[in-house]
PDB file of C-alpha atoms in Angstrom:
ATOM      1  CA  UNK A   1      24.062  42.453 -72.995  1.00  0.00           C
ATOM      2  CA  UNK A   2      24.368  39.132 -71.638  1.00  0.00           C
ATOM      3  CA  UNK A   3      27.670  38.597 -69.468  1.00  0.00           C
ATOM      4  CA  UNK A   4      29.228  36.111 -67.990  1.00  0.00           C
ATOM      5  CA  UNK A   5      28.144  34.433 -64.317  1.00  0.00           C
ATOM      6  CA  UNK A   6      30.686  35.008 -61.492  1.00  0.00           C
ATOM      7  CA  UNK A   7      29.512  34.001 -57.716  1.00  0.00           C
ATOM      8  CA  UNK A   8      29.514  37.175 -55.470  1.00  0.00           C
ATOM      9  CA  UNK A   9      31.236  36.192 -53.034  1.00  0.00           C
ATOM     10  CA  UNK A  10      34.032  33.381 -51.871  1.00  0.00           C
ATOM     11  CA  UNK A  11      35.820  32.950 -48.260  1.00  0.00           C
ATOM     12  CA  UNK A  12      38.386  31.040 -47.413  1.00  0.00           C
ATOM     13  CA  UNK A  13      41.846  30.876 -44.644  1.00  0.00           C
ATOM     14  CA  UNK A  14      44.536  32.016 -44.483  1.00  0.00           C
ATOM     15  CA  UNK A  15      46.804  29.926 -46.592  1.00  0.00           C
ATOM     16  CA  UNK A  16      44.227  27.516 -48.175  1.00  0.00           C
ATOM     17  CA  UNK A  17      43.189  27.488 -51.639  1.00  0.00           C
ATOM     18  CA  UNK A  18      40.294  29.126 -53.945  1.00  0.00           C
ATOM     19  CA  UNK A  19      38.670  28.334 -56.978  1.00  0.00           C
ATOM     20  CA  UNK A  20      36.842  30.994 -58.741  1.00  0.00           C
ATOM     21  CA  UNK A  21      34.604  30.025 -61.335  1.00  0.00           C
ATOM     22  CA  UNK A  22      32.950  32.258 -64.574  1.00  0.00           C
ATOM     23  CA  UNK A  23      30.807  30.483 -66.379  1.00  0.00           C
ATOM     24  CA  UNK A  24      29.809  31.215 -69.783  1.00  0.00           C
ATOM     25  CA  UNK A  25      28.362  29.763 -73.220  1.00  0.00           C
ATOM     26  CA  UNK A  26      30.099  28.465 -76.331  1.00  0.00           C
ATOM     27  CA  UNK A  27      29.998  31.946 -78.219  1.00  0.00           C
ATOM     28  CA  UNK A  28      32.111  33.238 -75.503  1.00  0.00           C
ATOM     29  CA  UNK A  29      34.369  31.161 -72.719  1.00  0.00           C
ATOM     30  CA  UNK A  30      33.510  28.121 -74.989  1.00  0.00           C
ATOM     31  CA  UNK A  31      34.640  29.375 -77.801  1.00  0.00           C
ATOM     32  CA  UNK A  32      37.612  32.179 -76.700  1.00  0.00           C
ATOM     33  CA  UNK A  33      38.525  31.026 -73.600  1.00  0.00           C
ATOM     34  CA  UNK A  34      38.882  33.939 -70.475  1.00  0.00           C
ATOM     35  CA  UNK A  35      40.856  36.086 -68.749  1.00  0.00           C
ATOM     36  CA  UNK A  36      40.786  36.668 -65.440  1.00  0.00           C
ATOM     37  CA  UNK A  37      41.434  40.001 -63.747  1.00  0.00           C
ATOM     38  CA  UNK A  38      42.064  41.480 -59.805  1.00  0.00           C
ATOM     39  CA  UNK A  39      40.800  44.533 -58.458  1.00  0.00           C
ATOM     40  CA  UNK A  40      41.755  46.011 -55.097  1.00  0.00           C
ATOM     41  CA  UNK A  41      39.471  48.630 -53.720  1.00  0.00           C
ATOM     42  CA  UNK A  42      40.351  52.060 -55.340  1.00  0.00           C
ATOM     43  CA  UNK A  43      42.630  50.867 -57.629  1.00  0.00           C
ATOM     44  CA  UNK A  44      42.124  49.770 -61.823  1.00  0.00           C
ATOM     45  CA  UNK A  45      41.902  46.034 -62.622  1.00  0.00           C
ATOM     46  CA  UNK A  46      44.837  44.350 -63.019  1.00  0.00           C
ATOM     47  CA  UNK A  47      45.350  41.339 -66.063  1.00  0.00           C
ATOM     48  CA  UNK A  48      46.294  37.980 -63.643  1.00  0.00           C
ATOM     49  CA  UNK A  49      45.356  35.532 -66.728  1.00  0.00           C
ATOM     50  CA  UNK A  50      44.530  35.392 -70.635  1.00  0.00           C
ATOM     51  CA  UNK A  51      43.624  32.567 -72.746  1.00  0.00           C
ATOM     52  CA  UNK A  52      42.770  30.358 -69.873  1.00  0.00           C
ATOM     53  CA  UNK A  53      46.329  29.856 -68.444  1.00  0.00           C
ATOM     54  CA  UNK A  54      48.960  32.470 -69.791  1.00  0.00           C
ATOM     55  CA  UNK A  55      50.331  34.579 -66.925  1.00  0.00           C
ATOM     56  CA  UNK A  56      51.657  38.043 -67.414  1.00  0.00           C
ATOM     57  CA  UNK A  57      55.359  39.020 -66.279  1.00  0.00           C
ATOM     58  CA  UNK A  58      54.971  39.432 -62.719  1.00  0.00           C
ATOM     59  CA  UNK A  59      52.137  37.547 -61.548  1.00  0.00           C
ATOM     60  CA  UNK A  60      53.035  34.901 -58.611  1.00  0.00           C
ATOM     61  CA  UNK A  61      52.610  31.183 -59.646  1.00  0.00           C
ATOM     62  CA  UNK A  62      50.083  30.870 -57.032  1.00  0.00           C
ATOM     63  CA  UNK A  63      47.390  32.252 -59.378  1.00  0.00           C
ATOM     64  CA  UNK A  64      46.346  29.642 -62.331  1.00  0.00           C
ATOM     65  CA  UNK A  65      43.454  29.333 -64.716  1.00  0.00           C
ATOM     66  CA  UNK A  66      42.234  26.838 -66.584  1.00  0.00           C
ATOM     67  CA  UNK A  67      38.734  26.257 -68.710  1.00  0.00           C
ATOM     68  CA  UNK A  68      36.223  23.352 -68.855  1.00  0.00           C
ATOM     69  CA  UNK A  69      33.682  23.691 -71.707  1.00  0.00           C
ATOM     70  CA  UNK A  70      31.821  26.954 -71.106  1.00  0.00           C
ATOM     71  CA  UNK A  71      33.712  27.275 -67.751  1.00  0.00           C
ATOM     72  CA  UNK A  72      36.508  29.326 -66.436  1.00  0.00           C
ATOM     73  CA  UNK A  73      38.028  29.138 -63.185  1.00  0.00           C
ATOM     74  CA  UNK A  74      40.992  30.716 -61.117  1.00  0.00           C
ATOM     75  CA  UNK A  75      42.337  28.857 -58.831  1.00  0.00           C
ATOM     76  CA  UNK A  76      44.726  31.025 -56.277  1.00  0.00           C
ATOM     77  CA  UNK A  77      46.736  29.110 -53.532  1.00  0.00           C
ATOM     78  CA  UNK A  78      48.613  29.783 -50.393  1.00  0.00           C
ATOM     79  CA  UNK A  79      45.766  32.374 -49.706  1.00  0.00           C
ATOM     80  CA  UNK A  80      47.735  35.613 -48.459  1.00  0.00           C
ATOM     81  CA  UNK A  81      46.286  38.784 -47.245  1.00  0.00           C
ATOM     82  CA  UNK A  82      47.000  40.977 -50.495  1.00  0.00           C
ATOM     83  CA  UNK A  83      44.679  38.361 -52.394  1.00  0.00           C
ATOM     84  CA  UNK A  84      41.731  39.903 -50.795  1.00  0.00           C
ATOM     85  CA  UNK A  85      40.059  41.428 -53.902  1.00  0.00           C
ATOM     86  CA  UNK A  86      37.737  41.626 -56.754  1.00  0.00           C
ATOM     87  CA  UNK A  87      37.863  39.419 -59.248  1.00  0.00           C
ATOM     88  CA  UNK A  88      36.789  39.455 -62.909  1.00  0.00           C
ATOM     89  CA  UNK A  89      36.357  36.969 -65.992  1.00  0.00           C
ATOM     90  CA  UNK A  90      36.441  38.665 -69.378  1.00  0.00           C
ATOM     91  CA  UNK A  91      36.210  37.076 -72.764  1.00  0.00           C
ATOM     92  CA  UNK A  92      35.184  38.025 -76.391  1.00  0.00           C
ATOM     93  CA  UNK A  93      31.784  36.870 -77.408  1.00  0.00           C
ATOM     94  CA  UNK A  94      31.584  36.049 -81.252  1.00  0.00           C
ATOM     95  CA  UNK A  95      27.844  36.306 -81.225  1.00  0.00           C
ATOM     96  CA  UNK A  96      27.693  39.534 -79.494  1.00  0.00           C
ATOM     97  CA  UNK A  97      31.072  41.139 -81.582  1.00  0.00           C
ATOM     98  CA  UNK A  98      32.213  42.553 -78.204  1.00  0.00           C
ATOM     99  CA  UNK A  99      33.675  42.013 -74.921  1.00  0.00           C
ATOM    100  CA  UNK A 100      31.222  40.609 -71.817  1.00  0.00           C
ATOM    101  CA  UNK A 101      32.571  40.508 -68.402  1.00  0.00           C
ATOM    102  CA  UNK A 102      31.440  39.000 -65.188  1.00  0.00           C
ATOM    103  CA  UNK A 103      29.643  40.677 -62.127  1.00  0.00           C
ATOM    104  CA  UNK A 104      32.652  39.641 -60.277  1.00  0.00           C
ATOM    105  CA  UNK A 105      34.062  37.733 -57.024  1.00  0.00           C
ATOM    106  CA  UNK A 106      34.490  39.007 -53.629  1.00  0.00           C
ATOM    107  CA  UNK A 107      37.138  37.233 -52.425  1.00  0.00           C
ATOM    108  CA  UNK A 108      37.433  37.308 -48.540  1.00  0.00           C
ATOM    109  CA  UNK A 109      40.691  36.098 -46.797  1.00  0.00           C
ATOM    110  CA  UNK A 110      40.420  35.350 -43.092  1.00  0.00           C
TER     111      UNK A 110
ATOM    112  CA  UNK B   1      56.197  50.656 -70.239  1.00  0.00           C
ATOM    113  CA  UNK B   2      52.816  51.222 -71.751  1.00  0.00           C
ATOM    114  CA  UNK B   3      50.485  54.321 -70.009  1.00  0.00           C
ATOM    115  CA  UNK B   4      47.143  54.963 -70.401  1.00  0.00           C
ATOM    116  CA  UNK B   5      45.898  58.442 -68.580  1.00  0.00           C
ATOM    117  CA  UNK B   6      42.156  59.398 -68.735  1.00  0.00           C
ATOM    118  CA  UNK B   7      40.769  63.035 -69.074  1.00  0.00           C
ATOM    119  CA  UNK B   8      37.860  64.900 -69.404  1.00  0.00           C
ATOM    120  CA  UNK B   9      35.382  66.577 -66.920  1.00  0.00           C
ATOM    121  CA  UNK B  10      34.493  65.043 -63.406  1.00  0.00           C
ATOM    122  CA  UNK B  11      30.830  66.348 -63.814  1.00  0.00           C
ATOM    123  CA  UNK B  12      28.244  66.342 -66.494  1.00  0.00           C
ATOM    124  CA  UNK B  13      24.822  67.576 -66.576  1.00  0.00           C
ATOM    125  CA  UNK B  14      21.878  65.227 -67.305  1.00  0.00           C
ATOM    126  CA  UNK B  15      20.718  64.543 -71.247  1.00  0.00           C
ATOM    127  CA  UNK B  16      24.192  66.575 -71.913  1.00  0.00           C
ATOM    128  CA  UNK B  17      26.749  64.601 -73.251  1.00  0.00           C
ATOM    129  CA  UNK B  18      30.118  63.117 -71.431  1.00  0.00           C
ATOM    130  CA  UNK B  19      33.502  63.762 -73.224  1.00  0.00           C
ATOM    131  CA  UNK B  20      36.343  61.424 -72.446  1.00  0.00           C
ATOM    132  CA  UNK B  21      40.305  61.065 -73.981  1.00  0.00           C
ATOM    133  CA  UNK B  22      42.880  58.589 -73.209  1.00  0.00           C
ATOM    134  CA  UNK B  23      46.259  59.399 -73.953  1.00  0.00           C
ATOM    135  CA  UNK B  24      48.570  56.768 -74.530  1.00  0.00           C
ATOM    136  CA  UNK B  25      52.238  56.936 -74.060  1.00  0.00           C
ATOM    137  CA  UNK B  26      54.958  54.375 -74.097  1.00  0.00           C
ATOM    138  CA  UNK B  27      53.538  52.648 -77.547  1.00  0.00           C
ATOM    139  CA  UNK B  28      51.789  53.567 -80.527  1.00  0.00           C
ATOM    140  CA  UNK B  29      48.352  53.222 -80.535  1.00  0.00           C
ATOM    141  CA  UNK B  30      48.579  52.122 -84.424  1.00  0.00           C
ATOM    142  CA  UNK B  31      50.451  49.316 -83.426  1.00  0.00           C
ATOM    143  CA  UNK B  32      49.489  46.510 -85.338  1.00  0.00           C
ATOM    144  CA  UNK B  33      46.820  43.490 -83.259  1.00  0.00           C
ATOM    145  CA  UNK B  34      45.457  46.174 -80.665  1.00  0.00           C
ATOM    146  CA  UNK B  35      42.297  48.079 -80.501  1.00  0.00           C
ATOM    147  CA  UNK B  36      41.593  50.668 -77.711  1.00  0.00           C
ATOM    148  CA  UNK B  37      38.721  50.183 -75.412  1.00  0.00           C
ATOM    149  CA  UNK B  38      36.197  52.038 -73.052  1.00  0.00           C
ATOM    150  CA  UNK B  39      35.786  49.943 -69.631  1.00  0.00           C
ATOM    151  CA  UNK B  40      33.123  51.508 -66.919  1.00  0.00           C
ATOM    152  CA  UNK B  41      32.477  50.767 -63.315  1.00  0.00           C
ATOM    153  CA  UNK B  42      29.586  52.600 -61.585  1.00  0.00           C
ATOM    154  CA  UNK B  43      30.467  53.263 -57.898  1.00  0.00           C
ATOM    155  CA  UNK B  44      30.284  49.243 -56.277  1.00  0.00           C
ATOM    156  CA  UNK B  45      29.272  47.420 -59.079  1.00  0.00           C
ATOM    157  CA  UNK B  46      30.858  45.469 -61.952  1.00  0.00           C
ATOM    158  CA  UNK B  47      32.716  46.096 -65.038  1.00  0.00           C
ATOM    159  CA  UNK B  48      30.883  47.074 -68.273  1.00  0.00           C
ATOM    160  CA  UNK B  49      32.508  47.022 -71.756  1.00  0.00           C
ATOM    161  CA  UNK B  50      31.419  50.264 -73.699  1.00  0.00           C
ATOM    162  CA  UNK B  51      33.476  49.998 -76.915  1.00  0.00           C
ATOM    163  CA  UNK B  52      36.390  49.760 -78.702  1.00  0.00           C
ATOM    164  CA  UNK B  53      38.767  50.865 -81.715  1.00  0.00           C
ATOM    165  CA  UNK B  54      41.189  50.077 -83.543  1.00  0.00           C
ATOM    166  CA  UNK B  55      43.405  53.162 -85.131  1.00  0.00           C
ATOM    167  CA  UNK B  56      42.135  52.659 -88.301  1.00  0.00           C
ATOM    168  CA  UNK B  57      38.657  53.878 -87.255  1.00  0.00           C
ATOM    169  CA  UNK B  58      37.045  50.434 -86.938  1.00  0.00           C
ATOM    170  CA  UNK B  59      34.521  50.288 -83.591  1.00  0.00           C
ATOM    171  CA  UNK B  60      32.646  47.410 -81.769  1.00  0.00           C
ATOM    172  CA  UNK B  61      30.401  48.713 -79.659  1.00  0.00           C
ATOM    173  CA  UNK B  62      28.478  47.177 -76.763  1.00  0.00           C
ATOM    174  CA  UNK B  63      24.704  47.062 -78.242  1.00  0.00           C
ATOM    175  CA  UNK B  64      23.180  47.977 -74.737  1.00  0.00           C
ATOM    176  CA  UNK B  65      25.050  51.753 -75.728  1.00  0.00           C
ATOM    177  CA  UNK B  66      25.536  51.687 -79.261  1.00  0.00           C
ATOM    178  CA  UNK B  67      22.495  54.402 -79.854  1.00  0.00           C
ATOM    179  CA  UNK B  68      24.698  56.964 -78.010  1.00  0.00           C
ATOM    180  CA  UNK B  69      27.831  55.761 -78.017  1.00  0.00           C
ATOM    181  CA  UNK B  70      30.986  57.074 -80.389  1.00  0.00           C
ATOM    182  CA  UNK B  71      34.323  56.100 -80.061  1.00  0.00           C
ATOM    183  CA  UNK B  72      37.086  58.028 -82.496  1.00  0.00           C
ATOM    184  CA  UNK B  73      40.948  57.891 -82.556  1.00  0.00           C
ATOM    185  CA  UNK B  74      43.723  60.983 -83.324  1.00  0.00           C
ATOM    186  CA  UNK B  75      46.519  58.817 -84.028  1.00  0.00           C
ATOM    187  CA  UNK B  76      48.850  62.406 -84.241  1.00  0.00           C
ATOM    188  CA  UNK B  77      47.677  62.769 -80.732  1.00  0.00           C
ATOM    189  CA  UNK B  78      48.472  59.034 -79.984  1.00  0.00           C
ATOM    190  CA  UNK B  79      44.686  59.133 -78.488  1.00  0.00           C
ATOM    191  CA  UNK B  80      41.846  57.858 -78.288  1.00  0.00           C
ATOM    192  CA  UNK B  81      38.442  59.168 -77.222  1.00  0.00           C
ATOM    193  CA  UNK B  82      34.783  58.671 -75.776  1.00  0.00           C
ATOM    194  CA  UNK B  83      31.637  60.497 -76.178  1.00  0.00           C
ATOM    195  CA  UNK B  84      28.123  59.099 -74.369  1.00  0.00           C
ATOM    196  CA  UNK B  85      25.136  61.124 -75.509  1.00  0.00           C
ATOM    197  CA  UNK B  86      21.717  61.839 -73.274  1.00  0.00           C
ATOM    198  CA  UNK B  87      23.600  60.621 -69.870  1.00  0.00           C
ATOM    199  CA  UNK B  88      21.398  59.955 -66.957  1.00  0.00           C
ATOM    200  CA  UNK B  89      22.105  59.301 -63.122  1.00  0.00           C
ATOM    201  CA  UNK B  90      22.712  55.680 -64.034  1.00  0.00           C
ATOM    202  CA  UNK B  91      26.097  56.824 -66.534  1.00  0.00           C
ATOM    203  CA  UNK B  92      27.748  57.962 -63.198  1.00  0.00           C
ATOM    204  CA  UNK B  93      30.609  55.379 -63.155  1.00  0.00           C
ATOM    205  CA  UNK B  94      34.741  55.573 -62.955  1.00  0.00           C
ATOM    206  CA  UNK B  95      35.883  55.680 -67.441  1.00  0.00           C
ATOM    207  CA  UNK B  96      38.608  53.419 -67.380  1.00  0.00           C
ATOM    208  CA  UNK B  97      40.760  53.214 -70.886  1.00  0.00           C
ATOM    209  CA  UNK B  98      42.464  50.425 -71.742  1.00  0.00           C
ATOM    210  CA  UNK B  99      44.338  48.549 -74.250  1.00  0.00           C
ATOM    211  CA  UNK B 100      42.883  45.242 -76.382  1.00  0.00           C
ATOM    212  CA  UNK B 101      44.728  42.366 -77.169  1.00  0.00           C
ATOM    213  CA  UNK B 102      42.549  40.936 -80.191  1.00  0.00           C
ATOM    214  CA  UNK B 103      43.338  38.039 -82.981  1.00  0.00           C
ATOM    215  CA  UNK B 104      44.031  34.222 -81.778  1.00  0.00           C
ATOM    216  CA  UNK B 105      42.917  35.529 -78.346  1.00  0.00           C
ATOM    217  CA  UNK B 106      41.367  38.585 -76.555  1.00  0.00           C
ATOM    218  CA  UNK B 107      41.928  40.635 -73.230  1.00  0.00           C
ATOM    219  CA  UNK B 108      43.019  43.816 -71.633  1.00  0.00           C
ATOM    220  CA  UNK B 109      45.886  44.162 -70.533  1.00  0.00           C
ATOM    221  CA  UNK B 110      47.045  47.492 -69.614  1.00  0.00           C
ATOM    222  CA  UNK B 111      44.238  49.729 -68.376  1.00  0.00           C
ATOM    223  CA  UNK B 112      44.511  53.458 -67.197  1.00  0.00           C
ATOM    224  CA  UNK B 113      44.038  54.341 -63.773  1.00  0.00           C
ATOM    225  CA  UNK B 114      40.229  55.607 -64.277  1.00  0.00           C
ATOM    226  CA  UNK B 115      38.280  58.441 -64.167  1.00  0.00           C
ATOM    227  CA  UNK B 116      35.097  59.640 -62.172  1.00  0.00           C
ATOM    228  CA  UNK B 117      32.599  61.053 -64.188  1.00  0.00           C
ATOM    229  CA  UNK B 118      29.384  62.109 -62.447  1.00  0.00           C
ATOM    230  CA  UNK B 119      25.976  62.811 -63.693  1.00  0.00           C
ATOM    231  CA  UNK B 120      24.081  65.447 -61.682  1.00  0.00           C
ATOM    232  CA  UNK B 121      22.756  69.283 -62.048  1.00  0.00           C
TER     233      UNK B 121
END
C-alpha cells in the first residue's frame, strides 16, 4: 500500500523552529488534507492536527499545520525539549478506500 | 473521556492466528460518524493501518492484509475486535485500537495505549 513520504529525520535548537513536511498525491493529502500526529518513545500516538490546521483541546499554539497541493507540513516553534519525538502524517486515500500513513519524522532537539 | 484498552495474548505461534479486542468505554461505539480502527507498529518502525469498522458491520481494510484480515464489532460488549490469520515473524508489532473520525474529514483521534503481540514458537 502506497503511503505517504515523511523525511526520517529533522534537527534543530533549542528554541528555533521546524517544519515537517508529508507529502502525498491528490487521492490522498490533495484531496483530504492530513493530520499530523506525535509519538514519544513507549508511549501511543497522540492527534496534534486534523484537516490541515484544526488543533485538538490541549495542544500548545506552537504546533500548526497547513497543506500546499499534495503537501502537508507541521510547523512547531519555540523548539522545547518535550518536542523531541516521532512524528506522523495520516490521511484517507479515496483511491485506496483506507487510511495511509507516513514512515515518520525523527525530530531531534539540541 | 473516551478509553480505548487492548487485549488479547502477548504471544502467538507462527501460521496460527492472532486474536485482538478493544474495549471502549466513555462513548458508544455506535455513535453516529465514527468507525473503529486497527493501527500496528512493529518494534522501531512506522505506523501501518490494518482496518476499520463501523458498528454496523461495514469494514475497509488495508489491501496489503485484506486476505487474512477480519475485523467484527459486539456493540452489547461496546467492542470491537481483530483477527490476523497465517502470522509470520514479520506480524510481531504493538495492536494499537483507535477511534476514526470519518465524513467531511478523517483522523484518529483517541487511540488505546497498545498492545505487544509477538510471533514466535
Amino acid at each position: 500500500q502506497a503511503g505517504l513520504t515523511q523525511p526520517p529525520s529533522v534537527s534543530k535548537g533549542l528554541r528555533q523552529t521546524a517544519t515537517l513536511t508529508c507529502t502525498g498525491n491528490s487521492s490522498n493529502v490533495g484531496n483530504q488534507g492530513a493530520s499530523w500526529l506525535q509519538q514519544h518513545q513507549g508511549h501511543p500516538p497522540k492527534l496534534l492536527s486534523y484537516r490541515n490546521n484544526n488543533r485538538p483541546s490541549g495542544i500548545s499554539e506552537r504546533f500548526s499545520a497547513s497543506r500546499s497541493g499534495n503537501t502537508a507540513s507541521l510547523t512547531i516553534t519555540g523548539l522545547q525539549p518535550e518536542d523531541e519525538a516521532d512524528y506522523y502524517c495520516s490521511a484517507w486515500d479515496s483511491s485506496l478506500t483506507g487510511w495511509v500513513f507516513g514512515g515518520g519524522t525523527k525530530l531531534t532537539v539540541l | 473521556q473516551l478509553q480505548l484498552q487492548e487485549s488479547g495474548p502477548g504471544l502467538v505461534e507462527p501460521s496460527e492466528t492472532l486474536s485482538l479486542a478493544c474495549t471502549v468505554s466513555g462513548d458508544s461505539i455506535s455513535s453516529y460518524s465514527y468507525y473503529w480502527g486497527w493501527i500496528r507498529q512493529p518494534p522501531g518502525k512506522g505506523l501501518e493501518w490494518i482496518g476499520s469498522i463501523y458498528y454496523s458491520g461495514s469494514t475497509y481494510y488495508n489491501p496489503s492484509l485484506k486476505s487474512r484480515v477480519t475485523i467484527s464489532v459486539d456493540t452489547s460488549k461496546n467492542q470491537f475486535s481483530l483477527k490476523l490469520s497465517s502470522v509470520t515473524a514479520a506480524d510481531t508489532a504493538v495492536y494499537y485500537c483507535a477511534r476514526a473520525i470519518t465524513g467531511t474529514t478523517y483522523y484518529f483521534d483517541y487511540w488505546g495505549q497498545g498492545t505487544l503481540v509477538t510471533v514466535s514458537s
